[in-house]
Structures are given as C-alpha cells and as structure tokens.
mmCIF file of C-alpha atoms in Angstrom:
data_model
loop_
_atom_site.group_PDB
_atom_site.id
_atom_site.type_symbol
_atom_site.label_atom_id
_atom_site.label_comp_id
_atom_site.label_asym_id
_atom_site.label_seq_id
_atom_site.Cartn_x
_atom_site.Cartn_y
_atom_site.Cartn_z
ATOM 1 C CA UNK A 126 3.194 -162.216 155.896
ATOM 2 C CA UNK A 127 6.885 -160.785 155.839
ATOM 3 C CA UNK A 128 7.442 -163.160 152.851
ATOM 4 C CA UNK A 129 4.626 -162.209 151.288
ATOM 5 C CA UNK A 130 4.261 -158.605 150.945
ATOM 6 C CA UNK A 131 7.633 -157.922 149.119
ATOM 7 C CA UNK A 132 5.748 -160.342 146.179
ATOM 8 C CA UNK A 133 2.255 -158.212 146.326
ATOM 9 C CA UNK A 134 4.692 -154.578 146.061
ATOM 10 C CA UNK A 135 6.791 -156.744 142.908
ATOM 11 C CA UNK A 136 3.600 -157.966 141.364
ATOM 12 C CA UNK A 137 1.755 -154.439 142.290
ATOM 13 C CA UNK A 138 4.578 -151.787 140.709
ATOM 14 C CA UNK A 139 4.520 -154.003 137.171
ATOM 15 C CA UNK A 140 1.013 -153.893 137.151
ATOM 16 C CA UNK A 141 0.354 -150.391 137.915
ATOM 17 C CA UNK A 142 3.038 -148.694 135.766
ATOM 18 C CA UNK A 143 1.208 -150.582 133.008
ATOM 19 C CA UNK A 144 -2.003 -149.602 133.639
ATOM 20 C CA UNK A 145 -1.583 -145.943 134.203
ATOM 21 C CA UNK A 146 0.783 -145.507 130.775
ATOM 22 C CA UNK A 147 -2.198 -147.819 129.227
ATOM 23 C CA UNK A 148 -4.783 -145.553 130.684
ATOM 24 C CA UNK A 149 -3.018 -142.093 129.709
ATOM 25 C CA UNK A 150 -2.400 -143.273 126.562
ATOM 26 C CA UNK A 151 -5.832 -143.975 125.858
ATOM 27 C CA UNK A 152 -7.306 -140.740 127.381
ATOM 28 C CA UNK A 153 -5.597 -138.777 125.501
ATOM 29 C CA UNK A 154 -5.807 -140.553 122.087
ATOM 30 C CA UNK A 155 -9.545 -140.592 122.991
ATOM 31 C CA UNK A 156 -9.845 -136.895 123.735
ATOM 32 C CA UNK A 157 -7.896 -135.682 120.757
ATOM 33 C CA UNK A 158 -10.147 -137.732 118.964
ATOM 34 C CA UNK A 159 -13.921 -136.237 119.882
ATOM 35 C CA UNK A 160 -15.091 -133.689 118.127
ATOM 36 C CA UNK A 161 -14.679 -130.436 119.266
ATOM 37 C CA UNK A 162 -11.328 -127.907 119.418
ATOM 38 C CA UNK A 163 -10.261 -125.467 122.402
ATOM 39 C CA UNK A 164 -8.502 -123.252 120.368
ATOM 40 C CA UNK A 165 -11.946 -122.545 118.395
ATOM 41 C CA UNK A 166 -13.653 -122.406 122.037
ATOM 42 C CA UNK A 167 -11.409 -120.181 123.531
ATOM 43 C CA UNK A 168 -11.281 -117.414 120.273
ATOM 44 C CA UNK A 169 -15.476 -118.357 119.306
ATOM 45 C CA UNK A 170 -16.769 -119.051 115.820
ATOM 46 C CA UNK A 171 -15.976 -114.664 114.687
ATOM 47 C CA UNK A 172 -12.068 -115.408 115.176
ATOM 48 C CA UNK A 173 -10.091 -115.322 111.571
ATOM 49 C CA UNK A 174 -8.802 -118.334 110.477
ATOM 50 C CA UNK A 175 -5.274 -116.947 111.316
ATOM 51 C CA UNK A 176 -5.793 -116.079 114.769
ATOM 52 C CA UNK A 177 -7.485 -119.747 114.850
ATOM 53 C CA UNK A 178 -4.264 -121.193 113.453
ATOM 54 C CA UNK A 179 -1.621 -118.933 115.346
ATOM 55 C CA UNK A 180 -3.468 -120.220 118.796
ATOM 56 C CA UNK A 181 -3.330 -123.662 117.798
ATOM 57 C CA UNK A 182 0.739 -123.297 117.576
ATOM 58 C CA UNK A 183 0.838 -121.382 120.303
ATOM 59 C CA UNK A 184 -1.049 -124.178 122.627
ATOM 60 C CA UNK A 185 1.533 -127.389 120.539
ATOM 61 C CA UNK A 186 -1.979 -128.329 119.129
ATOM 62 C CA UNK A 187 -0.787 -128.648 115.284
ATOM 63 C CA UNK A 188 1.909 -131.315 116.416
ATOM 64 C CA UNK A 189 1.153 -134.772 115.796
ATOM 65 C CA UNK A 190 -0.602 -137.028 118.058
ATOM 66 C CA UNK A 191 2.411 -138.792 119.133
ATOM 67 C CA UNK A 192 4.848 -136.011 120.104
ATOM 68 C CA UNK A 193 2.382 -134.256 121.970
ATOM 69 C CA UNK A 194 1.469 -137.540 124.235
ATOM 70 C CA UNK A 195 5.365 -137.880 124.314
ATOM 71 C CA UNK A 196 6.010 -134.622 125.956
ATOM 72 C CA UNK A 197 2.934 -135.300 128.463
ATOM 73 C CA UNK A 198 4.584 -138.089 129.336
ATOM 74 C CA UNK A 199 7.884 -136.719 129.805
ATOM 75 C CA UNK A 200 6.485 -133.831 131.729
ATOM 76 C CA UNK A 201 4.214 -136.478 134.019
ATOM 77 C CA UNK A 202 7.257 -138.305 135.521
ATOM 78 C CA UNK A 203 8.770 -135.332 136.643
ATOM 79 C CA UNK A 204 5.530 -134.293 138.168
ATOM 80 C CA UNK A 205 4.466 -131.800 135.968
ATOM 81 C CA UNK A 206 0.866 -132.417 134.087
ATOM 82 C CA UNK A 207 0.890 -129.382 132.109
ATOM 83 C CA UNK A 208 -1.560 -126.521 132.776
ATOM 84 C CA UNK A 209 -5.115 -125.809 131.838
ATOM 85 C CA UNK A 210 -5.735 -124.549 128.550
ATOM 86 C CA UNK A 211 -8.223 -122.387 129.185
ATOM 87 C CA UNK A 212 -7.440 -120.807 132.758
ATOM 88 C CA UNK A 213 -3.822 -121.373 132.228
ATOM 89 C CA UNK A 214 -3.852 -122.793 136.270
ATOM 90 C CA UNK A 215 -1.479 -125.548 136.715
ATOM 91 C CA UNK A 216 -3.474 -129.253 136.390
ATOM 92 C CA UNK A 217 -1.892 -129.989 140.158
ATOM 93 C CA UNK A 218 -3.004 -126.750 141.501
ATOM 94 C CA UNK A 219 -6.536 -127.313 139.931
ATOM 95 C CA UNK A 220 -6.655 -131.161 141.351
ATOM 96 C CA UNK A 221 -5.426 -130.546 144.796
ATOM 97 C CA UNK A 222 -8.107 -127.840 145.302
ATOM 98 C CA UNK A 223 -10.990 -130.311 144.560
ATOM 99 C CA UNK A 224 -9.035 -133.549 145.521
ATOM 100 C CA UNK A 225 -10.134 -133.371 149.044
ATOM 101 C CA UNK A 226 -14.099 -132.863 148.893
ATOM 102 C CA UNK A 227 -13.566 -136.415 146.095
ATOM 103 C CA UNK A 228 -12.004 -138.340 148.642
ATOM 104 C CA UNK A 229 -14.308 -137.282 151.863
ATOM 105 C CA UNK A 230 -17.122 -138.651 149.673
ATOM 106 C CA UNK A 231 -15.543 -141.366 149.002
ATOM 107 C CA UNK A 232 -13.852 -142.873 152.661
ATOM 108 C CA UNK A 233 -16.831 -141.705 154.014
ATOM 109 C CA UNK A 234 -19.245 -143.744 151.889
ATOM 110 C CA UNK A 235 -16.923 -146.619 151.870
ATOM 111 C CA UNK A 236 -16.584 -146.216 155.674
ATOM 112 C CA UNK A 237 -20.784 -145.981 156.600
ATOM 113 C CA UNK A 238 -20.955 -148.904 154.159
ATOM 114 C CA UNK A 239 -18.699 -150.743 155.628
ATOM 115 C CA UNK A 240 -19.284 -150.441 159.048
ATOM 116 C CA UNK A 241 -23.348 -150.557 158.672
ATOM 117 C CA UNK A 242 -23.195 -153.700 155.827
ATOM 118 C CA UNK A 243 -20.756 -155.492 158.312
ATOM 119 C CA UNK A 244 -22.906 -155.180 161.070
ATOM 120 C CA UNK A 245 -25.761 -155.906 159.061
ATOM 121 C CA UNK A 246 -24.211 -158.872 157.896
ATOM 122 C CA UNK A 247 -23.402 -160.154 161.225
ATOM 123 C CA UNK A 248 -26.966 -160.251 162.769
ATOM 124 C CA UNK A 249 -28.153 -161.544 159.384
ATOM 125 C CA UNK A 250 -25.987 -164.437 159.275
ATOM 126 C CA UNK A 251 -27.999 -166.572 162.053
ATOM 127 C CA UNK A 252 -30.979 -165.476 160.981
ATOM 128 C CA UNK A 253 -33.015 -167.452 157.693
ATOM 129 C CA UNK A 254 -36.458 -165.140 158.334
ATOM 130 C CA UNK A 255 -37.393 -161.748 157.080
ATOM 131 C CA UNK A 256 -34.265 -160.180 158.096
ATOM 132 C CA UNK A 257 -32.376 -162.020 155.568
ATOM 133 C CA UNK A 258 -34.879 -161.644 153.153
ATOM 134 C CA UNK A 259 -34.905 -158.067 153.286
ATOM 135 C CA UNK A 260 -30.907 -158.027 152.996
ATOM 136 C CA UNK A 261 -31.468 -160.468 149.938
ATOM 137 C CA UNK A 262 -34.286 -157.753 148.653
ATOM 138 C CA UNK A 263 -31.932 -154.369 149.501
ATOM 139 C CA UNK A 264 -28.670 -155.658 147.788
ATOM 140 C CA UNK A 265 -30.848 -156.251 144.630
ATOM 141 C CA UNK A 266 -32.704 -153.070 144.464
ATOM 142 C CA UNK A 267 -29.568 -151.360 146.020
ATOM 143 C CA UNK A 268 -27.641 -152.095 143.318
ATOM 144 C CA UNK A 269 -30.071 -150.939 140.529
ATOM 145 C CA UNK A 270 -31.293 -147.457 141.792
ATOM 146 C CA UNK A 271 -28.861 -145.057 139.770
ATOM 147 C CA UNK A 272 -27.195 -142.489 142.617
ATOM 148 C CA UNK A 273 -28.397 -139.571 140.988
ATOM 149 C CA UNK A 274 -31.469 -141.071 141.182
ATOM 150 C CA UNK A 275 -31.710 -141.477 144.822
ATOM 151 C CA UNK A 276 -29.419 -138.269 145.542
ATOM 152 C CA UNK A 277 -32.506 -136.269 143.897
ATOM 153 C CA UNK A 278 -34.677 -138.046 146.080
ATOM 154 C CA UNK A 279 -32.686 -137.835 149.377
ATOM 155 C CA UNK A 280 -32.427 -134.054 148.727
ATOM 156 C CA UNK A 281 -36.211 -133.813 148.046
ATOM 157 C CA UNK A 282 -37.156 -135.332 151.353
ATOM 158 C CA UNK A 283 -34.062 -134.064 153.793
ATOM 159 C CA UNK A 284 -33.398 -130.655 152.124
ATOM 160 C CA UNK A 285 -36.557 -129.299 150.742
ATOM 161 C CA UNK A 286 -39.271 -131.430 152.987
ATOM 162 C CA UNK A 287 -37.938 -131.615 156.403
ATOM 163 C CA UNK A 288 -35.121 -129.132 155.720
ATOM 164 C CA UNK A 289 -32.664 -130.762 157.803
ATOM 165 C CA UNK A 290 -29.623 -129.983 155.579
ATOM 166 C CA UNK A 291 -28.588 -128.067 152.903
ATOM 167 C CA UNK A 292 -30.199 -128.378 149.429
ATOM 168 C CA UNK A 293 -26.393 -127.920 147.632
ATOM 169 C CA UNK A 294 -23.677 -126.351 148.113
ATOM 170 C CA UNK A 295 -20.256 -127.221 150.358
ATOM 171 C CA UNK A 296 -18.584 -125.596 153.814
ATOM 172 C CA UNK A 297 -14.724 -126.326 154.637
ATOM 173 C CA UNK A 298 -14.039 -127.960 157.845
ATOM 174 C CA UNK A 299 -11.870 -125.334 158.393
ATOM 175 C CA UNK A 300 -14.166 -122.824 157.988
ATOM 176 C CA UNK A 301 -17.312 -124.386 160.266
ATOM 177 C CA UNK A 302 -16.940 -128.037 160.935
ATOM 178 C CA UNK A 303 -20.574 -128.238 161.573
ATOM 179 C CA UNK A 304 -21.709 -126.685 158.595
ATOM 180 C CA UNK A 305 -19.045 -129.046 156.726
ATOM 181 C CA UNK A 306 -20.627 -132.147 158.011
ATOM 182 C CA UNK A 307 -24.318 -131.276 157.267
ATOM 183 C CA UNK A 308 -22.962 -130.551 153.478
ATOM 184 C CA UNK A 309 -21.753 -133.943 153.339
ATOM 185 C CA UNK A 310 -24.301 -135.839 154.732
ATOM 186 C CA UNK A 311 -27.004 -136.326 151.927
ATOM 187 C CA UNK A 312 -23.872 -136.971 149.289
ATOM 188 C CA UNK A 313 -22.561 -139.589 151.795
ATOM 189 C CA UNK A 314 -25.495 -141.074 152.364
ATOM 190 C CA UNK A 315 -26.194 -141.286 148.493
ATOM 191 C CA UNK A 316 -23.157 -143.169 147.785
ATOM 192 C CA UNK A 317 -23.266 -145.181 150.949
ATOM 193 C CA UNK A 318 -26.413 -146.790 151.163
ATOM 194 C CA UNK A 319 -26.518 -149.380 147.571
ATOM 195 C CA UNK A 320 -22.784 -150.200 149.078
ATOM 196 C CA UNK A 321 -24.191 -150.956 152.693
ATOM 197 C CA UNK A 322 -26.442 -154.099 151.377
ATOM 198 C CA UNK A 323 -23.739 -155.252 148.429
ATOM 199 C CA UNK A 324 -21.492 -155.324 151.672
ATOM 200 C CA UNK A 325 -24.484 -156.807 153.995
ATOM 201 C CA UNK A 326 -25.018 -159.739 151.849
ATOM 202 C CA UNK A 327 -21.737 -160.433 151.122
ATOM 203 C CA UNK A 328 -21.204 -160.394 155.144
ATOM 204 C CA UNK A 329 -24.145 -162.513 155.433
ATOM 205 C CA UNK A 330 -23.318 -165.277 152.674
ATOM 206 C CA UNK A 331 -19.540 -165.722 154.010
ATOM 207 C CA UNK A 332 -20.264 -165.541 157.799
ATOM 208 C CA UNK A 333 -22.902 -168.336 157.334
ATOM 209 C CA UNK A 334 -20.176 -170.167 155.399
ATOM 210 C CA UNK A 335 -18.155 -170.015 157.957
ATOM 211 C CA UNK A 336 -20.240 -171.066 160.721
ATOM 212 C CA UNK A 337 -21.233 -173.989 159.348
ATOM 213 C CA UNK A 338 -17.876 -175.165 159.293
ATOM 214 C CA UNK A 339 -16.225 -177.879 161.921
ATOM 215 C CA UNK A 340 -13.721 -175.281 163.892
ATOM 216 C CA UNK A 341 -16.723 -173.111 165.479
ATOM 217 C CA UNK A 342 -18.412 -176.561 166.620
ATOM 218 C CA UNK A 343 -15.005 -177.717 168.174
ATOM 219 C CA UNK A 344 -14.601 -173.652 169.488
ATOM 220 C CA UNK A 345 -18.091 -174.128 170.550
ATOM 221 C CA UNK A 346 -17.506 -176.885 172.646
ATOM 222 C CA UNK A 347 -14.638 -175.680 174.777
ATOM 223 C CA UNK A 348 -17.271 -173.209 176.200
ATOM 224 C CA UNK A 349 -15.645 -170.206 173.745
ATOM 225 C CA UNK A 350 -18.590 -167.513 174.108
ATOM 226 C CA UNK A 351 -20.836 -166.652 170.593
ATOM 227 C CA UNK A 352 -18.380 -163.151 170.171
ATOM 228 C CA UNK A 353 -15.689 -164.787 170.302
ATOM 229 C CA UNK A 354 -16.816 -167.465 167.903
ATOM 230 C CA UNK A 355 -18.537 -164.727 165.467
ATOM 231 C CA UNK A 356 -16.415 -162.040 165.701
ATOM 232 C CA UNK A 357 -12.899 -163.112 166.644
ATOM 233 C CA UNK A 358 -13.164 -166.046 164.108
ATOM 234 C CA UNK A 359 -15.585 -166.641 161.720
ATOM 235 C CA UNK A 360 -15.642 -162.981 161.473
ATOM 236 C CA UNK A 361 -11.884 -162.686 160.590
ATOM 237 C CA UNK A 362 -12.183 -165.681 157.986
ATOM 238 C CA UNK A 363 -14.857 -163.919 156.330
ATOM 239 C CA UNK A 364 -13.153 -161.494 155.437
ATOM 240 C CA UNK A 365 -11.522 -161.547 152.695
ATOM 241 C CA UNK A 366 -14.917 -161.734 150.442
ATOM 242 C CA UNK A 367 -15.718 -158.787 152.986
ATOM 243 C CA UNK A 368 -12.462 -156.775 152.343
ATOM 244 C CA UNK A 369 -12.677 -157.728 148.052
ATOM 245 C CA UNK A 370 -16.223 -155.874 148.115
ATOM 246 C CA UNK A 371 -15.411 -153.058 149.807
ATOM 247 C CA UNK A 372 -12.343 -152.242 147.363
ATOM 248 C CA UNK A 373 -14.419 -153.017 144.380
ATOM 249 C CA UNK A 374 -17.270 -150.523 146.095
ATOM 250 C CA UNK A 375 -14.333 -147.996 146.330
ATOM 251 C CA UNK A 376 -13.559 -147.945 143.061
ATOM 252 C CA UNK A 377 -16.746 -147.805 141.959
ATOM 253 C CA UNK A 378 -17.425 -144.818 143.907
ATOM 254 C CA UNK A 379 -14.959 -143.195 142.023
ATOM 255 C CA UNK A 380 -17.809 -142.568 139.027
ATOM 256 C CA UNK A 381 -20.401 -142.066 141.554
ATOM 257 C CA UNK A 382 -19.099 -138.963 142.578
ATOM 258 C CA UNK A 383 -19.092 -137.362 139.228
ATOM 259 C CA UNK A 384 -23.232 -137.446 139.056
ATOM 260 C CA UNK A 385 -23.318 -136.965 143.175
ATOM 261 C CA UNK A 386 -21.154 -133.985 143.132
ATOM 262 C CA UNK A 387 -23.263 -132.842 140.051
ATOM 263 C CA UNK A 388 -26.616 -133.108 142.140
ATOM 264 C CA UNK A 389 -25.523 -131.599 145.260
ATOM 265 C CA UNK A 390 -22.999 -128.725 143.882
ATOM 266 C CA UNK A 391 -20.098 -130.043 145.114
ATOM 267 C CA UNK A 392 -16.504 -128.687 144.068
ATOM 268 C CA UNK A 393 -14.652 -131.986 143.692
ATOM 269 C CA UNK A 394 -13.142 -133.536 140.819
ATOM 270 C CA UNK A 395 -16.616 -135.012 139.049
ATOM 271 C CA UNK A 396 -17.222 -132.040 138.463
ATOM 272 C CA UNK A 397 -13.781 -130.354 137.641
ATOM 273 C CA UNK A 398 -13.807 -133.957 134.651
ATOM 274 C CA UNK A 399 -17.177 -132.754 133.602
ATOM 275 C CA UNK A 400 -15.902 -129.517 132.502
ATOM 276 C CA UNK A 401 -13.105 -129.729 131.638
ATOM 277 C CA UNK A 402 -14.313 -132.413 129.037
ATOM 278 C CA UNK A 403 -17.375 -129.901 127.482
ATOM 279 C CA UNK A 404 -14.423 -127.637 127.572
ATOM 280 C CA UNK A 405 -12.099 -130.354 125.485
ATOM 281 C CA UNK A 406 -9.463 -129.359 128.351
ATOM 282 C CA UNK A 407 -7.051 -131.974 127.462
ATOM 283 C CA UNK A 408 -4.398 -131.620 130.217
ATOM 284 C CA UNK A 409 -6.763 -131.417 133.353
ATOM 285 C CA UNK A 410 -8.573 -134.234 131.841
ATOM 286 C CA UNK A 411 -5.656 -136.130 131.376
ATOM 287 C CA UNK A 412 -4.401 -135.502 135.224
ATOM 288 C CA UNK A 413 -7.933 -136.377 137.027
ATOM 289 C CA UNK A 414 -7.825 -139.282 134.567
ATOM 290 C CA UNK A 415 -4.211 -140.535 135.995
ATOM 291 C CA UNK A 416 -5.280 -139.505 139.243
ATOM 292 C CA UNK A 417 -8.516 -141.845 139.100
ATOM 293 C CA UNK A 418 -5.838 -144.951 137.857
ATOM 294 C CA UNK A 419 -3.225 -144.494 140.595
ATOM 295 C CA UNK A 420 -6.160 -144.701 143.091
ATOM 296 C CA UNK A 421 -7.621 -147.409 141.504
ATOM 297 C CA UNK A 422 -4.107 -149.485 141.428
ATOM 298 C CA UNK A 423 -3.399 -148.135 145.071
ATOM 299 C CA UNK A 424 -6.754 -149.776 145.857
ATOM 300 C CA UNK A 425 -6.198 -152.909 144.796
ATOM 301 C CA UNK A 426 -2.641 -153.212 146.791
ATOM 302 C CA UNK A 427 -4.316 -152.191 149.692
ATOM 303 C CA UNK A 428 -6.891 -155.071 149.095
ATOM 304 C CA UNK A 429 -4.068 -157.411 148.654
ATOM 305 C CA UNK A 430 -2.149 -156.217 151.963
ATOM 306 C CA UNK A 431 -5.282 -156.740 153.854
ATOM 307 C CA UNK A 432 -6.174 -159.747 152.684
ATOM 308 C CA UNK A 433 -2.689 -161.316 153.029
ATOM 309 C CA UNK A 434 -2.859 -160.068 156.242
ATOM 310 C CA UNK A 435 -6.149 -161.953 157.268
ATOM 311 C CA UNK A 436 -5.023 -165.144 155.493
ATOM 312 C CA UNK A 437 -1.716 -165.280 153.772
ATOM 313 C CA UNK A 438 -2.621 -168.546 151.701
ATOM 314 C CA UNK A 439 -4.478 -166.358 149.343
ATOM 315 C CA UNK A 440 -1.615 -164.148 148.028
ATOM 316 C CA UNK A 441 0.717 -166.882 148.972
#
C-alpha cells in the first residue's frame, strides 16, 4: 500500500490538471457560443445601441475569445473565479453559500445507498428465489425511472398525502436540526433509492462470486463461523466492484441534484447552474462547472485509495 499510493497521487495530479483545464476550456467556449448576451439581458431590448456597446466593454465582453478564457484562467489559479455578472457577488461567495445543501444530498444519497444496497446485497447473495429476483427486477427499473420523476411522486405521496414532510423548501441545521432533516429526507430518498439496487446487485453478483470460490470452503472447514466467512472475507474481496459503483453513483448524483433541487426548492448549486445559464452568467457557470470536475477527479482518487487499500494488486 505505502508503495502504491505515491503512484495513484502521480498518476491522479496529471490526470486531473488535464481534465479540469479540458473541462474549463470547453465550458466556456461552449457558453460564449449559445445564443443569448448578458449585456442585452441586463440593459433589456429599449437600451441604445451605445449603452449596449459601452456595457459590453465595461464587462471585457468585446475581447476575443481567447484573452478572455486567458485571464479566467490566470485569475482561477490564484483562486479568484471572477464575479457574477449580473449581481456582481463574487463566484466563491455565491458557491460556498449553496455548496453545502449539494453535497448533503449527495453523501447522504451515496451513504443510504450504500449502506441499504450492501446489506441488500449480502442477504441476496445466498439466496437464488424471489429475493434475488426482485433485486434483479429493482436495479432494472431503478435505473430507468428519471429522479424527477420519482421526486414528484415521493412528494405527492409523503408531502401532500400523508403530509409527513415538507412539500419544498430547506431549514439550516443550524437553525432547527429537526426541521433540517425532514427537508432533506424526500430529496435523499429520491437520489438514493435507483443507487440502492445498482449497488444491491452489484453486492449480490460479486459476493456470490466470491463464495463460490475455494478459500471460503477451506475457511469453512476450520469451523470459521458464516460472518466471518461473509463479512470479514468474501465481503472485503467484493469490494472493489462494490467501492467502483458507489463512486460512479457519486458522480452521477452530481446531475441528479440539478432536477432534485429543482423539484423540491432547494438552494444548492443545480439550481444556482440553472440560472445562471438562462441568465448566460458566464463566470458562476464557469466556477460550479470546475467545481463539479475537481469533485469528479477527487472521486475517482478516492476510489483508487480505497480500492488499493482492499487489494493492492489492482492499482499495483
């Protein structure tokens, strides 16, 4: 392991500092390029064509395409990301307010999928009847019902019917804890429950891999008691399948939120993207953009760590 991780940080810094310089790059050439210009949406169609054009020098928007990614850039690695164009709030100020409603959605979905798809997987794994049938069934339809979809739907029955929760809206921890929790419930749940049978099966389909194979016969043998043989063992060498799902559920989560936080009202940064884009608010577009890739690269590493860590032949 010692030997191992300084490769994974090598191999993870080149690979990362290329994707996030690919990834802004693109952003922005891709936002500059739809139709639509904030100077004109700020002043309205009655402006005069000189205020139009004295607002677009003002906001650096009549330099060309290149010098105005290069002084992004410039400004990036010394941690500035410019400042919205409209509200004139720094982008950092703007992402750190919604940044941590994103990523309660997020480890919390990732965390009741995990733990509920692992344990689901476990039982499942020595069973061949319905039960694995219906984890078979679940992952499949799991995977196709769009989380907006079954947001609405979760909302309809737990908000309006029962009125268990609240329809939208979000409470700060600080502010009630309880209240806070019963906001993020339904939104949790939403993003939590395709993940939980993705995660099940995968559980399911590498446990039974594993014990099928000679070691839990010979562990088996010496009198070792079914925990120890399930979860010490064949739970630990299925993991790695286990561990790769749950990253690529974590990234995916990261576009989930923008509909979720849409359906439920949420102030996190699905929403701040959304606007900001109908707004054509280039810099806080740009900085929940970067944000998004250094997440998605600081993902992966962790994936890598943690799978080293359960068996070091794989990143050997």
């Amino acid at each position: 392991m010692t030997t191992v991780v300084p490769k994974l940080l090598a191999r993870w810094l080149v690979r990362s500092t290329l994707l996030v310089l690919l990834v802004s790059a693109l952003t922005f050439v891709l936002v500059s390029l739809t139709p639509g210009d904030p100077a004109r949406t700020i002043l309205g169609q009655s402006a005069t064509q000189e205020q139009y054009e004295a607002l677009r020098l003002q906001m650096g928007l009549d330099e060309p395409l290149l010098t105005r990614y290069g002084s992004w850039l410039a400004d990036a690695l010394h941690g500035d990301l410019g400042a919205s164009l409209f509200s004139g709030e720094a982008v950092t100020s703007l992402i750190g307010q919604r940044l941590g409603v994103t990523l309660t959605l997020i480890v919390g979905g990732v965390l009741a999928a995990g733990l509920l798809g692992v344990a689901l997987g476990v039982v499942s794994a020595r069973s061949t009847g319905v039960l694995a049938r219906v984890v078979d069934v679940a992952s499949l339809v799991g995977s196709a019902i769009p989380p907006f979809w079954l947001g609405l739907v979760l909302s309809a029955v737990f908000a309006v019917g029962l009125r268990l929760v609240p329809v939208v809206g979000y409470t700060s921890p600080a502010v009630d804890p309880a209240a806070w929790f019963l906001s993020i419930l339904l939104p949790v749940a939403t993003l939590a429950l395709a993940g939980t049978a993705i995660v099940a099966k995968q559980t399911r389909d590498a446990m039974r891999d594993e014990l099928g194979k000679d070691y839990v016969l010979v562990l088996r043998s010496h009198g070792a008691t079914e925990w120890t043989v399930q979860i010490k063992h064949a739970l630990r060498n299925a993991g790695v399948p286990v561990v790769t799902v749950l990253g690529v559920l974590l990234i995916g989560l990261l576009g989930g939120t923008v509909l979720v936080e849409s359906v439920f009202s949420l102030p996190g940064l699905g929403g701040l993207a959304v606007t900001s884009t109908l707004r054509h608010d280039l810099p806080v577009i740009q900085g929940v953009t970067v944000l998004f890739a250094v997440v998605v690269v600081a993902v992966n590493l962790l994936v890598d760590l943690v799978n080293a860590w359960i068996n070091p032949k794989v990143s050997a």
